[in-house]
Coordinates of C-alpha atoms in Angstrom, one line a residue:
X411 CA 77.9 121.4 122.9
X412 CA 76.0 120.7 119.7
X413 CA 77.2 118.5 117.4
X414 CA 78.8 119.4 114.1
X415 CA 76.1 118.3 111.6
X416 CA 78.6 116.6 109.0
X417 CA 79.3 114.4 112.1
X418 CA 75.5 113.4 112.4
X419 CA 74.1 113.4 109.2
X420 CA 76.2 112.1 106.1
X421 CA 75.9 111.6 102.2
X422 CA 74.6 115.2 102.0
X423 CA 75.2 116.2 98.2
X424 CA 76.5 120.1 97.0
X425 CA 73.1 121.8 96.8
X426 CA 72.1 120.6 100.2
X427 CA 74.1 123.1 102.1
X428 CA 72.3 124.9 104.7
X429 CA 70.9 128.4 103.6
X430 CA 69.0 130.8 105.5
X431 CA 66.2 132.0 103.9
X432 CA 65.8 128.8 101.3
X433 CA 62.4 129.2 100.0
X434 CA 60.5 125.6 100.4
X435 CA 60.7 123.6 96.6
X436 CA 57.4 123.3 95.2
X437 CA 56.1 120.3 95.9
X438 CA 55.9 118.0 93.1
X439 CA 59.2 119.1 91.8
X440 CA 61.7 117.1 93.5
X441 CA 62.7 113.4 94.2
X442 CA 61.2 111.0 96.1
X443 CA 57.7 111.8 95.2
X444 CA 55.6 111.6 92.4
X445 CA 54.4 114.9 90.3
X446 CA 51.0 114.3 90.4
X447 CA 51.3 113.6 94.6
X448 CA 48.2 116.0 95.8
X449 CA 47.6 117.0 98.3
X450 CA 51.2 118.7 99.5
X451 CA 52.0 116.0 102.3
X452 CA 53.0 117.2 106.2
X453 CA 56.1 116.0 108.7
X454 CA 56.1 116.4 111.9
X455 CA 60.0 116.9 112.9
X456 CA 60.9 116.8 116.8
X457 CA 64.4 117.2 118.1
X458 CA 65.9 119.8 120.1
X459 CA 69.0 120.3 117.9
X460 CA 68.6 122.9 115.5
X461 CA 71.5 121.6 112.8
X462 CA 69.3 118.6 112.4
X463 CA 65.9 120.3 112.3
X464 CA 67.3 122.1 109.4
X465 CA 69.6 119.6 107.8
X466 CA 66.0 117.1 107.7
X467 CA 64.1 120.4 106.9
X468 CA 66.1 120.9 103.7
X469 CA 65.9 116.9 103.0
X470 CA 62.2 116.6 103.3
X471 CA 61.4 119.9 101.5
X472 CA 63.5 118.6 98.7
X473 CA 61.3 115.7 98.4
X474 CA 58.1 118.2 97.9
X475 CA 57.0 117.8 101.8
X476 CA 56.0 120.5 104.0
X477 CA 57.2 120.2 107.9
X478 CA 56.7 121.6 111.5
X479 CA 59.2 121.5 114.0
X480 CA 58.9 120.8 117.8
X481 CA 62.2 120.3 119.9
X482 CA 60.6 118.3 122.6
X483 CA 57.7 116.2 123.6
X484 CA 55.4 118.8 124.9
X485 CA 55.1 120.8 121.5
X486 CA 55.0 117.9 119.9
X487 CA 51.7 117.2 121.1
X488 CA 50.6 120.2 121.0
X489 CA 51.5 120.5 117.2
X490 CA 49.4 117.2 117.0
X491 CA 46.2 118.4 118.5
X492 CA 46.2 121.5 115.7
X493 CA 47.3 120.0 112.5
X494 CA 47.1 117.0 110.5
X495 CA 50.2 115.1 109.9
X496 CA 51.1 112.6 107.1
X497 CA 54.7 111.4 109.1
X498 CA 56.3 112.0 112.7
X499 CA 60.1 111.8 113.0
X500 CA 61.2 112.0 116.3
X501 CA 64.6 111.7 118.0
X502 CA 64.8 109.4 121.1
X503 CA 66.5 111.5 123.9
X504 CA 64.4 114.8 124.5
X505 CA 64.7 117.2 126.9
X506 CA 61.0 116.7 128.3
X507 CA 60.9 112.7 127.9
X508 CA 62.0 110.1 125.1
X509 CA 60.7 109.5 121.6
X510 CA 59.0 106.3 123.0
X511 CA 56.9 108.4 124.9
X512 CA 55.6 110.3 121.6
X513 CA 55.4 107.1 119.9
X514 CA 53.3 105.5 122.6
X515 CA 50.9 108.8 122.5
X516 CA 50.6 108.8 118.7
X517 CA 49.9 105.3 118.6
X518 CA 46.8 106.2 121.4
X519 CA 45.6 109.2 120.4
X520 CA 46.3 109.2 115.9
X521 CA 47.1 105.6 115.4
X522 CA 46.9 106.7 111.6
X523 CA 50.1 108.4 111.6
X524 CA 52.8 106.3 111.0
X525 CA 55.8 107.6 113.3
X526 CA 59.5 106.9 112.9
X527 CA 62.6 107.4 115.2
X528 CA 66.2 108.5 115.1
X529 CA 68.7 106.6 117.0
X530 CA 71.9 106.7 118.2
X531 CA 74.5 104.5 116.3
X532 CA 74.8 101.2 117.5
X533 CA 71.2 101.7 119.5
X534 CA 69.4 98.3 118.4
X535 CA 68.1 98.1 121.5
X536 CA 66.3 101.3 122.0
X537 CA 65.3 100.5 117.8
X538 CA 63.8 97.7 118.5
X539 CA 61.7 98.7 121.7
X540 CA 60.4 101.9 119.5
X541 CA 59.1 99.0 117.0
X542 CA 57.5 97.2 119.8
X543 CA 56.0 100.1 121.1
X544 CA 54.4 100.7 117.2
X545 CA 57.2 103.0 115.4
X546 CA 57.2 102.3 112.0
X547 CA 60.3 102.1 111.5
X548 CA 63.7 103.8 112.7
X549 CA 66.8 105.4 111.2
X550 CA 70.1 105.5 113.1
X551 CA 72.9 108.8 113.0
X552 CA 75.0 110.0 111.1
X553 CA 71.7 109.7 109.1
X554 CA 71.8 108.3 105.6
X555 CA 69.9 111.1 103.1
X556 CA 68.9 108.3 101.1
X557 CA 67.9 105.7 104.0
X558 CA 66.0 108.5 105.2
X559 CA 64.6 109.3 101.8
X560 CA 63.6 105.5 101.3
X561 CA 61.9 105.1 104.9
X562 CA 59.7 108.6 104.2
X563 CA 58.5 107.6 101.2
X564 CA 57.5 103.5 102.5
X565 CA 55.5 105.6 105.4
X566 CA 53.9 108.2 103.3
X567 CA 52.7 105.3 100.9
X568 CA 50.0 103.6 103.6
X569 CA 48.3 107.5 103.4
X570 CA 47.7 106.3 99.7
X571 CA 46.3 102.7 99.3
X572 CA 47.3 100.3 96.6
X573 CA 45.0 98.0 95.0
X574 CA 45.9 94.5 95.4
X575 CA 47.4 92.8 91.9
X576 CA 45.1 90.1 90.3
X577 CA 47.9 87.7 91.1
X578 CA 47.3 88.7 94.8
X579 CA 43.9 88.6 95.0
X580 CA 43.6 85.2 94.3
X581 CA 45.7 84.4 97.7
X582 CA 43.6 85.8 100.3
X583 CA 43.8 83.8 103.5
X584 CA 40.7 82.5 104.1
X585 CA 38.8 81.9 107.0
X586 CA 35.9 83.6 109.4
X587 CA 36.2 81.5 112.4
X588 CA 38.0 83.5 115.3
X589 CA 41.1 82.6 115.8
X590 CA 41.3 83.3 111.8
X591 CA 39.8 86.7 112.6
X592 CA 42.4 87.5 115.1
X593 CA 45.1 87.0 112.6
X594 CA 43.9 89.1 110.0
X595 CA 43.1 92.0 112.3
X596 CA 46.7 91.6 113.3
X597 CA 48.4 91.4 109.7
X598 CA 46.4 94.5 108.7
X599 CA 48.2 96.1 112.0
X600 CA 51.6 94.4 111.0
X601 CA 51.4 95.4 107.3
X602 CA 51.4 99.4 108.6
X603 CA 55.0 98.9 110.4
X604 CA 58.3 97.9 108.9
X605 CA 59.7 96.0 112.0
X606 CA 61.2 92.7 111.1
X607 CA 58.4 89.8 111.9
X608 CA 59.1 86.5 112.9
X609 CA 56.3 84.3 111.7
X610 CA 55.6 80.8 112.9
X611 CA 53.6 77.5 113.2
X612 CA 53.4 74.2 111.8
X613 CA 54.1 73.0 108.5
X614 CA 52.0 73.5 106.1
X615 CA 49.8 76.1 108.0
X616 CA 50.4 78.9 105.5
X617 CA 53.1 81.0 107.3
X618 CA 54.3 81.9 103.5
X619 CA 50.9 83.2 102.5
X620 CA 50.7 85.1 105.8
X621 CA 54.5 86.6 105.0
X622 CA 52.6 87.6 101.2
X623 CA 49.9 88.8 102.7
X624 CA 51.3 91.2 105.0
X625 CA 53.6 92.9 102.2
X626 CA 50.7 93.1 99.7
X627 CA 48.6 95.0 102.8
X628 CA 51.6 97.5 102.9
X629 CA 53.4 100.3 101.4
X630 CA 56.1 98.1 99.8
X631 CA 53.2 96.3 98.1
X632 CA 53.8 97.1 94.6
X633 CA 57.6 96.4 94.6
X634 CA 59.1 92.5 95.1
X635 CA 58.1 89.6 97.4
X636 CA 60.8 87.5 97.5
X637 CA 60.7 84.2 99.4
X638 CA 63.8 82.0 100.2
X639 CA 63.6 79.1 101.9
X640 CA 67.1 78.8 103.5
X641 CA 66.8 75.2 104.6
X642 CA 67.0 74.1 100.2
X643 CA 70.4 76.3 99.6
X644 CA 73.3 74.2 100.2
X645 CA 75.2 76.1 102.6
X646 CA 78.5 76.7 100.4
X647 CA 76.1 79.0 98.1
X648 CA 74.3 80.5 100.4
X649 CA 76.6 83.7 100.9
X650 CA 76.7 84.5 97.1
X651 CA 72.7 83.2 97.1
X652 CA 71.6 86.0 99.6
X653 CA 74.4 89.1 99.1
X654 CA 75.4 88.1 95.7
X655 CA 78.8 87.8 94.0
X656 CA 81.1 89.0 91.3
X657 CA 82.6 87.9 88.6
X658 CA 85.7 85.7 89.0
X659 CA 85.3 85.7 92.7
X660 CA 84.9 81.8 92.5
X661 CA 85.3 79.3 90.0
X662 CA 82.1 79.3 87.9
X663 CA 81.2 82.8 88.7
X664 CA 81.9 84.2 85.1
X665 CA 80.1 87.3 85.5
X666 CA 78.8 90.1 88.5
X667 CA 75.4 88.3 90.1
X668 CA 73.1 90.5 92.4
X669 CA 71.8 88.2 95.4
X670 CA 67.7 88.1 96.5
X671 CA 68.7 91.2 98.9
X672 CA 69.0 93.2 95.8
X673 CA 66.5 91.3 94.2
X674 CA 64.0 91.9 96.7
X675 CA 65.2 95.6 97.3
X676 CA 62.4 98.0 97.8
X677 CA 60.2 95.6 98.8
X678 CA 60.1 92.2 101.3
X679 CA 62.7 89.2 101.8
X680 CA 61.1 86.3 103.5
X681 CA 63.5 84.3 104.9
X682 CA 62.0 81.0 105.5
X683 CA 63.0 78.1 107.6
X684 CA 65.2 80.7 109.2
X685 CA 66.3 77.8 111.6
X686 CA 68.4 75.9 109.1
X687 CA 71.0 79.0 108.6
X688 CA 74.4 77.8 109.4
X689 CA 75.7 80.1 112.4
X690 CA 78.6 81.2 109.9
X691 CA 76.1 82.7 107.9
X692 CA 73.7 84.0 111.1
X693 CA 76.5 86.6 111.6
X694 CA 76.9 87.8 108.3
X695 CA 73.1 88.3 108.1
X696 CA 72.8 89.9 110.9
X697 CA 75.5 92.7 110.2
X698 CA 73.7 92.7 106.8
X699 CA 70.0 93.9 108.5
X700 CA 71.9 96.0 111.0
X701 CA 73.9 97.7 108.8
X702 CA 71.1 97.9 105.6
X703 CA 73.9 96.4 103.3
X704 CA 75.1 93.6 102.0
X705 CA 79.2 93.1 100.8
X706 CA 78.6 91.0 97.4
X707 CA 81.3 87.6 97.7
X708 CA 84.1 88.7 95.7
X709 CA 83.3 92.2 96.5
X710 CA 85.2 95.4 97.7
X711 CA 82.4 97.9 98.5
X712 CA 79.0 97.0 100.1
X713 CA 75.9 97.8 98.7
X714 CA 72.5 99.2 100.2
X715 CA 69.6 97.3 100.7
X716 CA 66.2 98.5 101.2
X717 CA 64.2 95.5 102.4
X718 CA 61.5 94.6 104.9
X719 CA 62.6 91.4 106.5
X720 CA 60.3 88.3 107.0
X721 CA 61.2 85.2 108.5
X722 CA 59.6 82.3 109.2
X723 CA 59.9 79.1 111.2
X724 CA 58.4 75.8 112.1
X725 CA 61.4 75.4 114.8
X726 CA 61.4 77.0 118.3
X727 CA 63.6 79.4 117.7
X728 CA 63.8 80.2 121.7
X729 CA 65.1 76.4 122.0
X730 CA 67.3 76.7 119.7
X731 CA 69.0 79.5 121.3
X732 CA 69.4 77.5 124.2
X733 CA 70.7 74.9 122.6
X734 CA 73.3 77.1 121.3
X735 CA 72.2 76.5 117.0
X736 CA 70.7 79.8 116.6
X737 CA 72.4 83.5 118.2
X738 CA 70.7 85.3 120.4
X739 CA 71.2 88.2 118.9
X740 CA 69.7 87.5 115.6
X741 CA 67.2 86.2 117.5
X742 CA 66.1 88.9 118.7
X743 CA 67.2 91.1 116.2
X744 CA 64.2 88.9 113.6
X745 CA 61.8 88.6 116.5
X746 CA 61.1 92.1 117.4
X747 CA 57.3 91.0 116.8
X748 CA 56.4 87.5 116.9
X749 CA 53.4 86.2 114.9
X750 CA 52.0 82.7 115.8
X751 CA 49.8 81.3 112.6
X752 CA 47.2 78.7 114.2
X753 CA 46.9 74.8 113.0
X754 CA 43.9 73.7 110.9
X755 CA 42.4 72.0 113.9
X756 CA 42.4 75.1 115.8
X757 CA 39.7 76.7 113.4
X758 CA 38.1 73.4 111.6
X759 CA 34.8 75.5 111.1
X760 CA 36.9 76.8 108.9
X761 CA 36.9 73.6 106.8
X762 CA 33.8 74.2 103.7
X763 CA 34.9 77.5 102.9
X764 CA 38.9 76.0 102.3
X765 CA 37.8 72.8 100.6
X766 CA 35.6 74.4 98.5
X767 CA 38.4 77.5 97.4
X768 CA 40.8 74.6 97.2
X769 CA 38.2 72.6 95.0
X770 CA 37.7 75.8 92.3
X771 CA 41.6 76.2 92.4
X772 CA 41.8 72.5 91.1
X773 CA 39.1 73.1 88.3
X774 CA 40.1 75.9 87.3
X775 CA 43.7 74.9 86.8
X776 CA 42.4 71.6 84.9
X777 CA 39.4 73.5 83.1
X778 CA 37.0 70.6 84.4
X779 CA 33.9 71.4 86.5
X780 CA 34.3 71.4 89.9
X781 CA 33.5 68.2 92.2
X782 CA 31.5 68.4 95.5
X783 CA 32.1 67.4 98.3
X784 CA 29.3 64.5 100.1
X785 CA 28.1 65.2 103.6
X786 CA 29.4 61.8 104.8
X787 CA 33.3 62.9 103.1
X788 CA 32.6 66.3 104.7
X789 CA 32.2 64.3 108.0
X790 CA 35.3 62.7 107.7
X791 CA 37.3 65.5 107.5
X792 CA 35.7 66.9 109.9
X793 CA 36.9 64.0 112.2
X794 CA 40.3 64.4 111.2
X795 CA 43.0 66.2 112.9
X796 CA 45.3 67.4 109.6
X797 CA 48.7 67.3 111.3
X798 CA 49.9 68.2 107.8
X799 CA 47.3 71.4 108.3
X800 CA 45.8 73.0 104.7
X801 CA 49.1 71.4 102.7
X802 CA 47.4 68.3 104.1
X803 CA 43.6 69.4 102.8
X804 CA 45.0 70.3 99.3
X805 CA 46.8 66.6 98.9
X806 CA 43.8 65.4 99.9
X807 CA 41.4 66.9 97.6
X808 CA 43.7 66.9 94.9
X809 CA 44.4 62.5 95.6
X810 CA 40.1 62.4 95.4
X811 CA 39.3 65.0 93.0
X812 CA 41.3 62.2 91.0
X813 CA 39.7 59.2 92.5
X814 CA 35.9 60.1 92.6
X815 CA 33.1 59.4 90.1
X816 CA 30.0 61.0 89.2
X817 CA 31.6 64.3 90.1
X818 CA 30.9 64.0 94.1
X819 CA 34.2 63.4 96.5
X820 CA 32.8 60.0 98.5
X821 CA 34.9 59.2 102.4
X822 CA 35.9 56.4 100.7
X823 CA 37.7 58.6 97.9
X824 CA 39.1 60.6 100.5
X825 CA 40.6 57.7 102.3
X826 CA 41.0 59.5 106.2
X827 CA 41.5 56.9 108.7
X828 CA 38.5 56.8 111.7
X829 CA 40.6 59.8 113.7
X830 CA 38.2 59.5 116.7
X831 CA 38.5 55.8 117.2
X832 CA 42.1 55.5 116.5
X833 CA 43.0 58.9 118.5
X834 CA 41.1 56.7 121.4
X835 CA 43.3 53.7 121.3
X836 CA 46.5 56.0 120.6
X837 CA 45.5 57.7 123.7
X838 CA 45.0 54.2 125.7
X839 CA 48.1 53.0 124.3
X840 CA 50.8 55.0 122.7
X841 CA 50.0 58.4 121.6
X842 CA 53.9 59.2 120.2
X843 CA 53.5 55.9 117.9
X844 CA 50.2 57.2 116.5
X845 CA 51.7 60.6 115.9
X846 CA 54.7 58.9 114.3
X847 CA 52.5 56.8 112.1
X848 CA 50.5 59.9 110.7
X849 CA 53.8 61.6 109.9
X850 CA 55.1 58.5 108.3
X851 CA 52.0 58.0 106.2
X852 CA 52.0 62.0 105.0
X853 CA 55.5 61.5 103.6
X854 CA 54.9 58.0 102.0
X855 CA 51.9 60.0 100.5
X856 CA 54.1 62.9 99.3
X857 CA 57.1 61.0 97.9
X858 CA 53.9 58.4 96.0
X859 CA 52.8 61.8 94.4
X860 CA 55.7 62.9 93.2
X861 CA 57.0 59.3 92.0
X862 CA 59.8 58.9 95.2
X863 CA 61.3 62.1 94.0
X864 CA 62.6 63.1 97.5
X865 CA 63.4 66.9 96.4
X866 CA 59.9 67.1 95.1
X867 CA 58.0 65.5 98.1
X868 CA 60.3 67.8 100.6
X869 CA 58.8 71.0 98.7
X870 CA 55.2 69.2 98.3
X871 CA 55.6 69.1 102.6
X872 CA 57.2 72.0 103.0
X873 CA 60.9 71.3 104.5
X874 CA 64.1 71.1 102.9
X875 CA 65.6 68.1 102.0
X876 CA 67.7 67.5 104.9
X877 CA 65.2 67.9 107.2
X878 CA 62.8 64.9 104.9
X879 CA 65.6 62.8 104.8
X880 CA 66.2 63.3 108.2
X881 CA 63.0 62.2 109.4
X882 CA 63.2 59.1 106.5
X883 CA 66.0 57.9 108.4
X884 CA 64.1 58.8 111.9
X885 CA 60.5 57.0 110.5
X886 CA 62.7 53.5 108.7
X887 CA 61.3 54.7 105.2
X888 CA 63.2 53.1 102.4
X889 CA 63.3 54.9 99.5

C-alpha cells in the first residue's frame, strides 16, 4: 500500500500541489539558486514510490534543477553510466538492494558526486552508517521542503568552488612531512561530506584550526564558523548560551537572544572540549542535532537550525563513556567519523617551516623585522619534545623574539631544558615526575605571561578554567 504523500513529506506550501503535465520552471527563476547559476544543474532521484518521485520532482524543479528518476538500484546505475549528475538522492530500502549499496558504488565509480539519503524517522542508525559509507549527508521522512532545500543547495555548492577569504588564507595548516600530508588529504575528503566529525589530539595541537579548515574547504565556507569552547561557559548559561533565550524567561534576560546555533546557522558549530558538557545538557543537544532544532529557554516553539557540527576533544571520549560522564549515544551520534590530529613530535621535520610562519606572524603583528632563528637554537628545538605541541612553539618564540639581540633567537634565549639528557634520567628514574614537571613548568610559563591571570593563562593553554585550576591543585602551584 503506498503511502499517502502528506504523511511522508510535510511543510509543502499551496502551489506545490501535484499536477500532471507541470511544465519544468526555468531554471534560474526560483529559490534556492542563484539567477546567474549556469549551467542548468542535474539530480539523480531513486525511489520506487511514485508520490515521492513527484512530490521531490516538483521541489527540485522549483529550485531551477533538472532530474531523472530511477526506482531502484539497477537503473540507478544505469542512469549513471549515461549522464552526468550534479546530486544523487536515494531512498534506503529498494526493491533491488539498499541506498548504501548506491552510495558505496558512487563513491567507487564518480566519487565527485556528492550523494544524499532519505531515511526512515527515527533511523540514526542506518543515517549514520550511509555517512560512514561517504553519503553526504541524509534527510529523514516526512521530509522537511526546506531541510531538503538547505541540504541540495550545501551539495550542489562543492560543484562550484569558493575562494578562500584573506582572513582564511592566512591559517593554512602547515606542514609537508607525512603524517601532515595524511591529514590534509583527509580534510579535503572530510570538507566534501556533512557528517558530524569528532576531532581530537592533544592540547595545543591545532584541532581548532583543523575544525576551520575543514569548513573553509566546503560548501558552507562562505557562511559562519562559530567555535565554542563548552568547557569556559558556566553550566547554568550554557542552555540559553547554545539554543538561546527570550525575553523575561529569566531574571536579566530583558530582551529575545538567538544562541550560537542560530548564530552559526548555515554554516559550522564547533563544539570544543565537548567532554566538559554536563550530561543534563548532553541530552538536550543531542535531541537538538537529531531533531535540526533547537527550543530557545523561555520558548514555546522550536526553531530550525542548519548547521554542520564539529566537535573536538583532548579527553577520550570512549573512556568517558565507560566511565559513565559522557552518553553513549551522543557519542556516537558526534563520532560518526573520527579525526585524530598528530602531536608536534610526531612530524618535528616539520619544525623550520612553523617557526619560521610563526616568526613573520610575530613581525608582522609588531611591524618589526623578523628575527632568525641560530642553528645551535634550531638544535634545541629540535631536541625538545613540545608536550605543549605548536601552542608550545608559539610561547616560545614569542618569550625569545622578546629576549634576543642582534635580531638572531640564541638556545640560550630560548631557554629549552637538555630534553635528551633529562628524558634519559626521567626514563632511569621516574618518567611520570618528569612528565609532571614539564606540565608544571608550561603553566607557571602561561600564568607568568599573562601576569597570574588564571582565565587568561587557561585560554593561552587551551582548557577551561576548571580544568587549569584543576591541575594547579593536582601540580601544588600557588597562585
Amino acid at each position: 500500500m503506498t503511502t499517502a504523500p502528506s504523511t511522508r513529506y510535510k511543510d509543502i506550501d499551496n502551489n506545490d500541489e501535484r499536477h500532471q503535465g507541470e511544465p519544468t520552471p526555468r531554471a534560474g527563476r526560483s529559490q534556492g539558486l542563484p539567477r546567474d547559476a549556469m549551467p542548468i544543474q542535474h539530480v539523480l532521484v531513486v525511489d520506487d514510490e511514485p508520490d515521492i518521485l513527484e512530490l521531490l520532482r516538483i521541489t527540485l524543479s522549483r529550485m531551477g534543477l533538472e532530474t531523472r528518476a530511477a526506482q531502484d538500484v539497477r537503473q540507478a546505475k544505469a542512469l549513471l553510466k549515461q549522464h552526468r549528475f550534479d546530486l544523487c538522492l536515494t531512498d534506503m530500502r529498494l526493491p533491488d538492494g539498499d541506498g548504501l549499496d548506491l552510495v558505496r558504488h558512487i563513491q567507487q565509480h564518480c566519487p565527485e558526486i556528492p550523494v544524499a539519503v532519505i531515511t526512515a524517522y527515527g533511523s540514526v542508525e542506518t543515517a549514520v552508517e550511509a555517512l560512514k559509507a561517504g553519503a553526504f549527508d541524509f534527510v529523514s521522512k516526512p521530509v522537511d521542503v526546506q531541510v531538503l532545500r538547505n541540504l541540495v543547495n550545501s551539495a550542489l555548492k562543492l560543484s562550484r568552488p569558493v575562494a578562500p577569504s584573506d582572513e582564511a588564507a592566512g591559517e593554512r595548516i602547515l606542514g609537508d612531512s607525512p603524517p601532515m600530508r595524511r591529514l590534509k588529504a583527509t580534510i579535503a575528503k572530510l570538507a566534501r561530506s556533512q557528517a558530524p566529525i569528532h576531532i581530537y589530539g592533544e592540547s595545543g595541537s591545532g584541532k581548532e584550526l583543523v575544525a576551520r579548515e575543514i569548513h573553509d574547504q566546503g560548501p558552507r565556507a562562505t557562511r559562519p564558523f562559530v567555535p565554542v569552547n563548552c568547557g569556559a561557559i558556566p553550566a547554568e548559561l550554557m542552555e540559553s548560551e547554545l539554543f538561546g533565550h527570550t525575553k523575561g524567561s529569566f531574571t536579566g534576560a530583558t530582551a529575545d537572544k538567538p544562541g550560537l546555533f542560530q548564530a552559526a546557522h548555515g554554516g559550522t558549530l564547533l563544539l570544543d572540549e565537548i567532554a566538559e558538557l554536563p550530561l543534563a545538557m548532553q541530552v538536550k543537544l543531542l535531541r537538538a542535532i537529531q531533531e535540526r532544532a533547537v527550543r530557545p529557554v523561555g520558548g514555546q516553539r522550536e526553531v530550525a537550525t542548519d548547521v554542520r557540527i564539529l566537535s573536538a576533544s583532548q579527553r577520550d571520549l570512549a573512556a568517558e563513556v565507560e566511565a559513565g560522564r559522557f552518553r553513549e549515544d551522543l557519542y556516537y551520534r558526534i563520532n560518526v567519523i573520527g579525526l585524530r590530529v598528530p602531536p608536534l613530535r610526531e612530524h618535528p621535520e616539520d619544525l623550520p617551516l612553523l617557526a619560521d610562519h610563526i616568526l613573520s606572524q610575530l613581525a608582522r603583528r609588531s611591524g618589526l623585522e623578523a628575527v632568525t632563528l641560530s642553528d645551535e637554537a634550531m638544535a634545541a628545538l629540535n631536541q625538545h619534545l613540545f608536550p605543549g605541541n605548536v601552542r608550545e612553539l608559539e610561547n616560545l618564540l614569542e618569550r625569545a623574539a622578546t629576549l634576543c639581540e642582534a635580531g638572531t633567537i640564541t638556545a640560550a634565549d630560548l631557554q629549552v631544558p637538555d630534553v635528551a639528557r633529562d628524558l634519559e634520567a626521567a626514563i632511569a628514574d621516574d618518567l611520570p615526575s618528569y612528565l609532571e614537571d614539564q606540565e608544571k613548568r608550561l603553566i607557571v610559563d602561561a600564568l607568568e605571561a599573562t601576569r597570574w591571570n588564571k582565565t587568561a593563562a587557561a585560554k593561552r593553554l587551551g582548557i577551561s578554567f576548571r580544568q587549569l585550576r584543576y591541575r594547579l591543585r593536582k601540580l601544588g602551584v600557588e597562585g
